[in-house]
Short mmCIF file of C-alpha atoms and ligand atoms in Angstrom, two decimals:
data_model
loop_
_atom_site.label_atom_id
_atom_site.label_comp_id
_atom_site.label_asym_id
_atom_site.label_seq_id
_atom_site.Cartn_x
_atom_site.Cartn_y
_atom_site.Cartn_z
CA UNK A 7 -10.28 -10.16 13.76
CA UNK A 8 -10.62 -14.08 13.15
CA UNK A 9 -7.98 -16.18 14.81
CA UNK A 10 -4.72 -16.93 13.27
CA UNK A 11 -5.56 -20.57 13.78
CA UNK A 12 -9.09 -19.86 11.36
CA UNK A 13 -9.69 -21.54 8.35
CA UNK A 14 -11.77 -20.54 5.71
CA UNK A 15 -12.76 -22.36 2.73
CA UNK A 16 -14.13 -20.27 -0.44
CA UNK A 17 -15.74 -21.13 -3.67
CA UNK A 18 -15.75 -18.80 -6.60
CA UNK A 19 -18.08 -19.75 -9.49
CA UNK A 20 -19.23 -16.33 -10.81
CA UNK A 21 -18.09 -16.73 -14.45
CA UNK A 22 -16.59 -19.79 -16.24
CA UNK A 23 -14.15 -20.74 -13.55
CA UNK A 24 -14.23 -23.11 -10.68
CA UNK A 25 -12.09 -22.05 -7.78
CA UNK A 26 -11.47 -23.26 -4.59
CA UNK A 27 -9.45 -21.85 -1.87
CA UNK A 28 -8.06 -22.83 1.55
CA UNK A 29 -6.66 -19.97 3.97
CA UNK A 30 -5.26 -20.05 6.93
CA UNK A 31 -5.06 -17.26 8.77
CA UNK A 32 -4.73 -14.30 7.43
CA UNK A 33 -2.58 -14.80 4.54
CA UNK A 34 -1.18 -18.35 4.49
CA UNK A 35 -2.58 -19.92 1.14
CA UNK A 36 -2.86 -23.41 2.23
CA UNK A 37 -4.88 -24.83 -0.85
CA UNK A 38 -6.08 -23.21 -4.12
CA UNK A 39 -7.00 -24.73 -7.19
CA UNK A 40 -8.47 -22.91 -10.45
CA UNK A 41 -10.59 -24.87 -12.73
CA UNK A 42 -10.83 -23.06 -16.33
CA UNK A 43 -13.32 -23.93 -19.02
CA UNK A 44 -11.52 -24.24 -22.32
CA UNK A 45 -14.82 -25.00 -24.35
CA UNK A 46 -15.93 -21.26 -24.56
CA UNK A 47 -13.21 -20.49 -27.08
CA UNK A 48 -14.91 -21.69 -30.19
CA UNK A 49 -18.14 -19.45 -29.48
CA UNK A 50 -15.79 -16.42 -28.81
CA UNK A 51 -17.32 -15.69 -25.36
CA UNK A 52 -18.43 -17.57 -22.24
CA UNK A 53 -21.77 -19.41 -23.06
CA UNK A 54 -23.36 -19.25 -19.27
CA UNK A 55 -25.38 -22.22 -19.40
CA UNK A 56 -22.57 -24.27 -20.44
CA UNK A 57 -20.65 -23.01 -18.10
CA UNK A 58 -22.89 -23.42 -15.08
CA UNK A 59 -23.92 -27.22 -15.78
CA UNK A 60 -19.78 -28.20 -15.85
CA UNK A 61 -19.07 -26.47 -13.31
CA UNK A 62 -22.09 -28.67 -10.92
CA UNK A 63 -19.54 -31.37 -12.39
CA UNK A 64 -16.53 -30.44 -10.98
CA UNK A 65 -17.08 -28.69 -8.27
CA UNK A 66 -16.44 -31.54 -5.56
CA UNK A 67 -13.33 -32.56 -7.29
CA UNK A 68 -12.14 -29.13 -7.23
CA UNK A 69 -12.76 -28.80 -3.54
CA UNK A 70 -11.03 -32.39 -2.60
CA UNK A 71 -8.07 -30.90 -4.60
CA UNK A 72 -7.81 -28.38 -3.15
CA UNK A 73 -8.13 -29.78 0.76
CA UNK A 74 -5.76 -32.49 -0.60
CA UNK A 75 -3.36 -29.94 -1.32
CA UNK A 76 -3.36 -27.65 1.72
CA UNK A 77 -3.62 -31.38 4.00
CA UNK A 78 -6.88 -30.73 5.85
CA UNK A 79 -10.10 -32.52 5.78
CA UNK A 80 -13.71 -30.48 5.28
CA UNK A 81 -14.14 -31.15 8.94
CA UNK A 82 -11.12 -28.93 9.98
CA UNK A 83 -12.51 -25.33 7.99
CA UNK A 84 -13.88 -23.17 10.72
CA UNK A 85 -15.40 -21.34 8.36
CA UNK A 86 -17.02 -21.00 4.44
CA UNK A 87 -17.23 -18.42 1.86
CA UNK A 88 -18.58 -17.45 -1.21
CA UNK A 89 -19.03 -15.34 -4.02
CA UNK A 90 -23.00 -14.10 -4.10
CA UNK A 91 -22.78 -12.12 -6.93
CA UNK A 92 -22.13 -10.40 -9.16
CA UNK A 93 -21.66 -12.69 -11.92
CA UNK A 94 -23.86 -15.37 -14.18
CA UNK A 95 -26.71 -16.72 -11.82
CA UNK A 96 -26.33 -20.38 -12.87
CA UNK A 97 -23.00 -20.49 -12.05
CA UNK A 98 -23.32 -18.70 -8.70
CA UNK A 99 -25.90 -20.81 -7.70
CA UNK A 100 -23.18 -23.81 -8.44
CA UNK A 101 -21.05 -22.30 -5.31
CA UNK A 102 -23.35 -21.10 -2.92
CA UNK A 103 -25.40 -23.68 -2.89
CA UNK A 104 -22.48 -26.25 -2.64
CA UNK A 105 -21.03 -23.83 0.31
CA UNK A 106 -24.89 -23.85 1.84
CA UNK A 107 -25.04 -27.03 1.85
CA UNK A 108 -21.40 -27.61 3.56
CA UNK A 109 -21.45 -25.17 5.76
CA UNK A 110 -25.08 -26.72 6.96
CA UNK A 111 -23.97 -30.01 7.20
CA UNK A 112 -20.86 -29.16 9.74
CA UNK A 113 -22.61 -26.36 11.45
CA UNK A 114 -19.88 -24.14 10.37
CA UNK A 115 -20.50 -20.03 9.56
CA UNK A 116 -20.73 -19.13 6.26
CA UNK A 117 -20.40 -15.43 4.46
CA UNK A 118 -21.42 -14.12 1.04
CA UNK A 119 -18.86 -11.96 -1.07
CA UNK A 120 -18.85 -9.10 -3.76
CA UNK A 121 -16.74 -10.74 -6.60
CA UNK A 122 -15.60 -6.77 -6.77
CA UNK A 123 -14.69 -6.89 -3.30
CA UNK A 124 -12.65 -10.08 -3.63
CA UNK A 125 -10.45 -8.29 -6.55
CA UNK A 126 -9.71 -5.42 -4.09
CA UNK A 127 -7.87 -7.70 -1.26
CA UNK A 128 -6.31 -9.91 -3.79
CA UNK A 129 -2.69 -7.92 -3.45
CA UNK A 130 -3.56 -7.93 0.79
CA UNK A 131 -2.79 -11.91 0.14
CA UNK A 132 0.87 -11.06 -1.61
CA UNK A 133 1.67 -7.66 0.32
CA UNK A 134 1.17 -6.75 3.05
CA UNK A 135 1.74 -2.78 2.26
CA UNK A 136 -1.51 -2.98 0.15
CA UNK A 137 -3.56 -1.96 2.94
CA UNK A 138 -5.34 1.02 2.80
CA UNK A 139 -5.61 4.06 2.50
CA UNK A 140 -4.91 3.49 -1.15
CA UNK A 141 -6.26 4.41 -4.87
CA UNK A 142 -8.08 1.35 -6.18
CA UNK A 143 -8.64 0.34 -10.01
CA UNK A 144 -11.18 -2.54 -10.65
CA UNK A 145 -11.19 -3.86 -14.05
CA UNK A 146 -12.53 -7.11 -14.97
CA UNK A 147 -14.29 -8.60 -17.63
CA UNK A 148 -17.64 -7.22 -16.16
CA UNK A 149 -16.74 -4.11 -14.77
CA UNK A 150 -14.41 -1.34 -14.30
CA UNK A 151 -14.43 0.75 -11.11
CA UNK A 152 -11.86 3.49 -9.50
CA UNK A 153 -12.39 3.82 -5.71
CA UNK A 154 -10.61 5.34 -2.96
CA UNK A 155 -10.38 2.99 -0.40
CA UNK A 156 -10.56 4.89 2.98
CA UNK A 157 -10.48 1.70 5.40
CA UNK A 158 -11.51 -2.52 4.23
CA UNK A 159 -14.72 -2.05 4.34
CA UNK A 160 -15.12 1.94 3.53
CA UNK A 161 -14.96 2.78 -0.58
CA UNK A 162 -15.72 5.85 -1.90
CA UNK A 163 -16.92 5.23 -5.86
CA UNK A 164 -15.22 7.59 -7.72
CA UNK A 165 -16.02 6.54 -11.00
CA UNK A 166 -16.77 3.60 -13.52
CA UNK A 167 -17.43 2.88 -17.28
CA UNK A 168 -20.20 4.27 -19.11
CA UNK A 169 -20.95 1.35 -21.34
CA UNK A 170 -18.23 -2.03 -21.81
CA UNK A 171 -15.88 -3.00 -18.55
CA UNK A 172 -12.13 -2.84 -19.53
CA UNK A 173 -12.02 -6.41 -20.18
CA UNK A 174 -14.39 -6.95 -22.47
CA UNK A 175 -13.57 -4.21 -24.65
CA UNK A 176 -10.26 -6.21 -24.68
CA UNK A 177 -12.51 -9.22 -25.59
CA UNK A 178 -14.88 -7.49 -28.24
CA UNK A 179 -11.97 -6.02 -30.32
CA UNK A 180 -9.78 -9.20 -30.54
CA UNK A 181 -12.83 -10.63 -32.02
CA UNK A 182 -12.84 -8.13 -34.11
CA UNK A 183 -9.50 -8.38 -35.31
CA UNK A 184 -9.95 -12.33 -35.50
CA UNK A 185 -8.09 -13.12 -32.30
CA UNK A 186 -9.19 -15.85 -29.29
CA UNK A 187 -11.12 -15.67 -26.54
CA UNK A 188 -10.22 -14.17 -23.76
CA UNK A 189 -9.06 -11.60 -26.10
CA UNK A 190 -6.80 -9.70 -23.31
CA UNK A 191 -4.02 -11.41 -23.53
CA UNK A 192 -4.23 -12.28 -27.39
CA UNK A 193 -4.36 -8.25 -27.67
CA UNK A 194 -1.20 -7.28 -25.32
CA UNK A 195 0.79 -10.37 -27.10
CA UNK A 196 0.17 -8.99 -30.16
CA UNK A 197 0.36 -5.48 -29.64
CA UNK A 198 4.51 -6.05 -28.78
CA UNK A 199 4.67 -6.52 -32.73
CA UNK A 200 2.67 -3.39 -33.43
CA UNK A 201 3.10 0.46 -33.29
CA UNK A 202 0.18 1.87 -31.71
CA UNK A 203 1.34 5.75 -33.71
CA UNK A 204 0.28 3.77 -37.12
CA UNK A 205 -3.15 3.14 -36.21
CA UNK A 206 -3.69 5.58 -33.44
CA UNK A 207 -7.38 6.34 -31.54
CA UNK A 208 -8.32 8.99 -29.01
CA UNK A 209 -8.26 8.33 -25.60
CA UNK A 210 -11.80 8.19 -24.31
CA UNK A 211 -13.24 10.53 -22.00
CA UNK A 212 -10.23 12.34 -21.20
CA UNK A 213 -11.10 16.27 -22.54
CA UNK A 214 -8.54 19.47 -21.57
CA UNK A 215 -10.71 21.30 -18.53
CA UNK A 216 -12.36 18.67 -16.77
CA UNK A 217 -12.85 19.53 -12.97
CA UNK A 218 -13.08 17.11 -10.48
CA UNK A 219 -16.97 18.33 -9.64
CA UNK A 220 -17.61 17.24 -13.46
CA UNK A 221 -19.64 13.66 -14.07
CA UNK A 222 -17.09 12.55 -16.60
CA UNK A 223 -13.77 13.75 -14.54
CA UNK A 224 -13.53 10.22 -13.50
CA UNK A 225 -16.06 7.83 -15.72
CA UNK A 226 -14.79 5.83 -18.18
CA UNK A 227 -16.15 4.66 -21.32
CA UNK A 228 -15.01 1.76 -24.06
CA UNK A 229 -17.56 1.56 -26.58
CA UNK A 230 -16.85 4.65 -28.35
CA UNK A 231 -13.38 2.81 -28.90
CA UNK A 232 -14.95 -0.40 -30.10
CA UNK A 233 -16.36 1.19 -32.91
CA UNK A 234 -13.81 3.60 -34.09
CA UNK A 235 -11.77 0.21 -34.11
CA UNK A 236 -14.53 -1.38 -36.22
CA UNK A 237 -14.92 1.59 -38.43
CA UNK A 238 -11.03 1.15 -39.26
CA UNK A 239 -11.34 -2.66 -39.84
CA UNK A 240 -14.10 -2.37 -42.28
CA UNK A 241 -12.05 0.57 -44.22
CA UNK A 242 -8.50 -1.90 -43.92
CA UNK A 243 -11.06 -4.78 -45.22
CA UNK A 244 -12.34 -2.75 -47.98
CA UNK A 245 -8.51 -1.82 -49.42
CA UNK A 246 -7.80 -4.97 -48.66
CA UNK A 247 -4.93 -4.05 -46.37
CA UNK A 248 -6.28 -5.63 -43.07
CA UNK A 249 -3.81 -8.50 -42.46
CA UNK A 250 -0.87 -5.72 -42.37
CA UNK A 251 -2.59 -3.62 -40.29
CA UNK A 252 -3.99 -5.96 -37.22
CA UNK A 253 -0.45 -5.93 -34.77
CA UNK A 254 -0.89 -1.78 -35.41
CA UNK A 255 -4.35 -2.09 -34.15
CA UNK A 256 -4.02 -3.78 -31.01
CA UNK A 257 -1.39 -1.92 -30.29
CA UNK A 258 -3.30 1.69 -30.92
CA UNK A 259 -6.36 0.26 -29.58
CA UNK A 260 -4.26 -0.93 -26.07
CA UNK A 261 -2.55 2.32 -25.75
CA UNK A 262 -5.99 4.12 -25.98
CA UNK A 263 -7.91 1.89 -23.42
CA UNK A 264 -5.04 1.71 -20.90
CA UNK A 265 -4.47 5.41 -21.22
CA UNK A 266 -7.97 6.09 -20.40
CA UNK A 267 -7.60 3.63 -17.61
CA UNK A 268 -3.89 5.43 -16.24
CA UNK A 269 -5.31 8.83 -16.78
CA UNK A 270 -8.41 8.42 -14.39
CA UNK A 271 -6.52 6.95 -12.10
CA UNK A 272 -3.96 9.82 -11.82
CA UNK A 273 -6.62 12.24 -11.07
CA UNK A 274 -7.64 10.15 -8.58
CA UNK A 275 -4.04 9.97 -7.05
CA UNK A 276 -3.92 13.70 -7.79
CA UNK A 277 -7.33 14.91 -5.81
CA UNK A 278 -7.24 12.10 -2.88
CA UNK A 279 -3.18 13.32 -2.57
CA UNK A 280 -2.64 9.27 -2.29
CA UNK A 281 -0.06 7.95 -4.08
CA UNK A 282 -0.79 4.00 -3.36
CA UNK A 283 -2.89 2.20 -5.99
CA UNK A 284 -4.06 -0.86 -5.79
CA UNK A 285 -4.58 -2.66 -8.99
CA UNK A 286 -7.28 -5.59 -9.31
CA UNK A 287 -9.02 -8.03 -11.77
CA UNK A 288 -8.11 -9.85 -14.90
CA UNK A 289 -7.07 -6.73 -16.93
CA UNK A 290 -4.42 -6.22 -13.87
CA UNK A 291 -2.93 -8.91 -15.87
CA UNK A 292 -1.84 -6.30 -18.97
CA UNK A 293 1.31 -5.26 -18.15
CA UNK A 294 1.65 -1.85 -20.30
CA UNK A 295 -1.19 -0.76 -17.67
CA UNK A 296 0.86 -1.95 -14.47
CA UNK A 297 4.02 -0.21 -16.53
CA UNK A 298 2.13 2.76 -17.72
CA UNK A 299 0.92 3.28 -14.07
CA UNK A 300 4.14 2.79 -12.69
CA UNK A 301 5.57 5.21 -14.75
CA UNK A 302 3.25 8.30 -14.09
CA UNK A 303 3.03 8.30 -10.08
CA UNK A 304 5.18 10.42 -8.23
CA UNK A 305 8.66 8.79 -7.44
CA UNK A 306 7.24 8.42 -3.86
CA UNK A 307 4.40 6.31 -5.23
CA UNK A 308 3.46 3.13 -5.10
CA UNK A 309 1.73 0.45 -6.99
CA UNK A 310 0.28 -2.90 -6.34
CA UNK A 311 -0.23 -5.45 -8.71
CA UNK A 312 -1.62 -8.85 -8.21
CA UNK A 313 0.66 -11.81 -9.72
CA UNK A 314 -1.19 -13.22 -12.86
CA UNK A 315 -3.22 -15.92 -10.99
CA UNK A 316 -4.47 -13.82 -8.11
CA UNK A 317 -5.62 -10.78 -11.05
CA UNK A 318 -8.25 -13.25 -12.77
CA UNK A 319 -10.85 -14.74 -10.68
CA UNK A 320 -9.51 -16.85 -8.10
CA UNK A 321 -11.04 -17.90 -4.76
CA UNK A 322 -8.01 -16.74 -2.80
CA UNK A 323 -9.36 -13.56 -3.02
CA UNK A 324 -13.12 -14.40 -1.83
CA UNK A 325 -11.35 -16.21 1.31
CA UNK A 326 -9.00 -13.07 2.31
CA UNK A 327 -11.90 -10.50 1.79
CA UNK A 328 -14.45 -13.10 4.21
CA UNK A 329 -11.18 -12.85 6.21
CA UNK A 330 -11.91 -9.47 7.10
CA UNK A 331 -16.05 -9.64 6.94
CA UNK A 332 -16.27 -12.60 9.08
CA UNK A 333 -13.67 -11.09 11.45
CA UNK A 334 -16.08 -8.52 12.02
CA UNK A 335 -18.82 -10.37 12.85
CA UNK A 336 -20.62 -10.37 9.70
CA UNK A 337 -22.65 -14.05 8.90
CA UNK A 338 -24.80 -14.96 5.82
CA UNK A 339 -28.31 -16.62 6.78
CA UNK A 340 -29.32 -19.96 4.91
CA UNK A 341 -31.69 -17.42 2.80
CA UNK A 342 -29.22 -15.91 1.16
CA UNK A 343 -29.73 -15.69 -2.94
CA UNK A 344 -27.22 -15.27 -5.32
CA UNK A 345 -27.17 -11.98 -7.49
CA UNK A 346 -26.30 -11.26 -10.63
CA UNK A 347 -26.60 -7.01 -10.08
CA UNK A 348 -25.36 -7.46 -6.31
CA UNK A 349 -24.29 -3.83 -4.98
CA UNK A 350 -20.66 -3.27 -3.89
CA UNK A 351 -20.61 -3.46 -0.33
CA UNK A 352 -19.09 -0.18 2.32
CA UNK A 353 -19.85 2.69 -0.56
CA UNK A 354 -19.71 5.45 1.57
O1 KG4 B 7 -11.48 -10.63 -13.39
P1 KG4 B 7 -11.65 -11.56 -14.52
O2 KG4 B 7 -10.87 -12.85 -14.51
O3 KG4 B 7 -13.14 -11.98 -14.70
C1 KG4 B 7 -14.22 -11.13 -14.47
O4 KG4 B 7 -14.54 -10.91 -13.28
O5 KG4 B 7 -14.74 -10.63 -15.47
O6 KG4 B 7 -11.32 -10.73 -15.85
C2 KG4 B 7 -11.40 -11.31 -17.12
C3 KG4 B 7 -11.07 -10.23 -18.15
C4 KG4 B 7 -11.30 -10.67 -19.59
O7 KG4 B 7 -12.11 -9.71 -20.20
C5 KG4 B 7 -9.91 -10.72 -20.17
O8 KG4 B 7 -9.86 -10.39 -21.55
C6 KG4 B 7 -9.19 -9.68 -19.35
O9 KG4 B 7 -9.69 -9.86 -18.05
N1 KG4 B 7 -7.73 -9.88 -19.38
C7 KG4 B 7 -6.86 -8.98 -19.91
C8 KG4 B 7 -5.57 -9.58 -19.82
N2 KG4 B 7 -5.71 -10.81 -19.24
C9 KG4 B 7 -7.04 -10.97 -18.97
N3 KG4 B 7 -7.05 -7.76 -20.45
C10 KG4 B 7 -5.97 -7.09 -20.90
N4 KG4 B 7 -4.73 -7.60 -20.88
C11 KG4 B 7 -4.48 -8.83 -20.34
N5 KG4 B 7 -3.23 -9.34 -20.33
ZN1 ZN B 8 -13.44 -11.06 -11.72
#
């Protein structure tokens, strides 16, 4: 364990976002500013080279924000962190090499995170139940993983998509249907107008018989999805009945993916005989999945969801998950690279 009088100061930079984070402790969130990009929108997705050269512009605002805020000076962290991966390598180059650089200058230790990893303690930051044991489902806009969380620091995989992460199935069909980008939230606003029984879609993956020995007991898939819901859009465009239809589609599409999502989770629940899940990542934002989970655990179950700003990436979470690294001794070299396929850490 790290001192209660430790300070850590993370970066997160593995998508478009520029976060910065101040922790005290073990939970006391003394700083924490998120940067967004807003000029992604018009190009329907995140345009990584874009996003990599504006963050290297505001990253050292971001960070004297964020000090400002929790009233320390750089001088005062005892310690840095950062996301190494996985993510786009221009923009995690952006914040390790800032938090290299820092953590050089000050002699001060510095540790490399799993952006995965960082989703799993955000709820540790809010709750202090979320510890585990516990039932955890990852889904972000890159991936989508269900683990049983044994101990911090021991996972066992149980399973993960196919093909598309959660999110950006979310993403892919809103711009299908015409909607912004990020196209989760655009989807669950819209789908409150429709009725997912008028455009309905099978729930992927999820077959009567499966055994829990089976590959596809616990993988998920979303591109099967994607194009049953562009196979309907082109036959709605061709009648010319599309504009009626597009509330119905979210809403059938939605119930589909977080079905699939709920589903795998319960088995999960069901075969580990733990009824705690942990949710984490930017699709931890849709609240029909939080809801739907809710809803199907036993009464003695429980669920953790983390608030809107500590779901999406955020580098409160990178800070509380070094917490725990750090506090076991663990250190990052000056060598360290930045990885865009880095491997989920304590798989056991
Ligand atoms: O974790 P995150 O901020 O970034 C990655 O690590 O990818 O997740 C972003 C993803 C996007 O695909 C976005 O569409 C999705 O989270 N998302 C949602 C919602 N809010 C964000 N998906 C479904 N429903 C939401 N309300
Ligand atoms: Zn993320």
């Amino acid at each position: 364990m790290l001192g209660a009088d430790s300070l850590i100061l993370a970066v997160e930079t593995s998508c478009d976002d520029t976060s910065v984070a101040l922790l005290g402790g073990e939970r006391e969130l003394l700083g924490h500013v998120i940067a967004t990009q807003d000029m992604h929108v018009g190009f329907g997705g995140v345009v990584p080279e874009v996003a990599s050269r504006a963050q290297l512009q505001v990253i050292d605002t971001v960070v004297e924000r964020a000090l400002a805020q929790a009233a320390v000076r750089l001088g005062d962290v005892t310690a840095f962190a950062v996301t190494a991966g996985p993510g786009l390598i221009g923009s995690l180059l952006v914040g390790l090499n800032w938090v290299k650089a820092a953590a050089y200058a000050l002699s001060r230790p510095f540790l490399g995170i799993h952006h995965m990893e960082g989703h799993l303690f955000a709820t540790a930051l809010e709750d202090d139940a979320a510890q585990p044991p516990f039932v955890a489902l990852l889904v972000s806009g890159g991936h989508t993983l269900l683990l049983f969380a044994e101990a911090w620091g021991r996972y066992r995989l149980l399973g993960q998509t196919r093909d598309d992460a959660a999110g950006e199935a979310f993403d892919k069909v809103a711009r299908l249907l015409g909607l912004g980008y990020p196209g989760g939230p655009a989807i669950e606003r819209l789908a409150r107008e429709g009725e997912p029984d008028r455009q309905p879609f099978s729930v992927p993956m999820v077959k009567a018989g499966q055994q829990p020995h089976d590959d596809d007991y616990y993988d998920m898939s979303f591109s099967g999805l994607k194009t049953a819901v562009l196979m309907r859009v082109r036959e709605l465009k061709a009648q010319e009945g599309l504009d009626d239809e597009i509330a119905h589609l979210a809403a059938g599409f939605q119930r589909a993916a977080v079905d699939q999502l709920v589903e795998k989770t319960l088995r999960a629940v069901k075969e580990t005989g733990c009824a705690r899940v942990v949710l984490g990542g930017g699709v931890a934002r849709n609240q029909t999945l939080a809801e739907t989970v809710r809803r199907r655990l036993p009464p003695a179950g429980q669920v953790f969801v983390p608030s809107p700003r500590l779901a999406t990436d955020n580098a409160a979470m990178v800070a509380r998950a070094a917490y725990f690294r750090l506090g076991c001794g663990e250190r990052s070299g000056l060598d360290l690279n930045a990885r865009a396929d880095l491997p989920m850490p304590g798989i056991v």
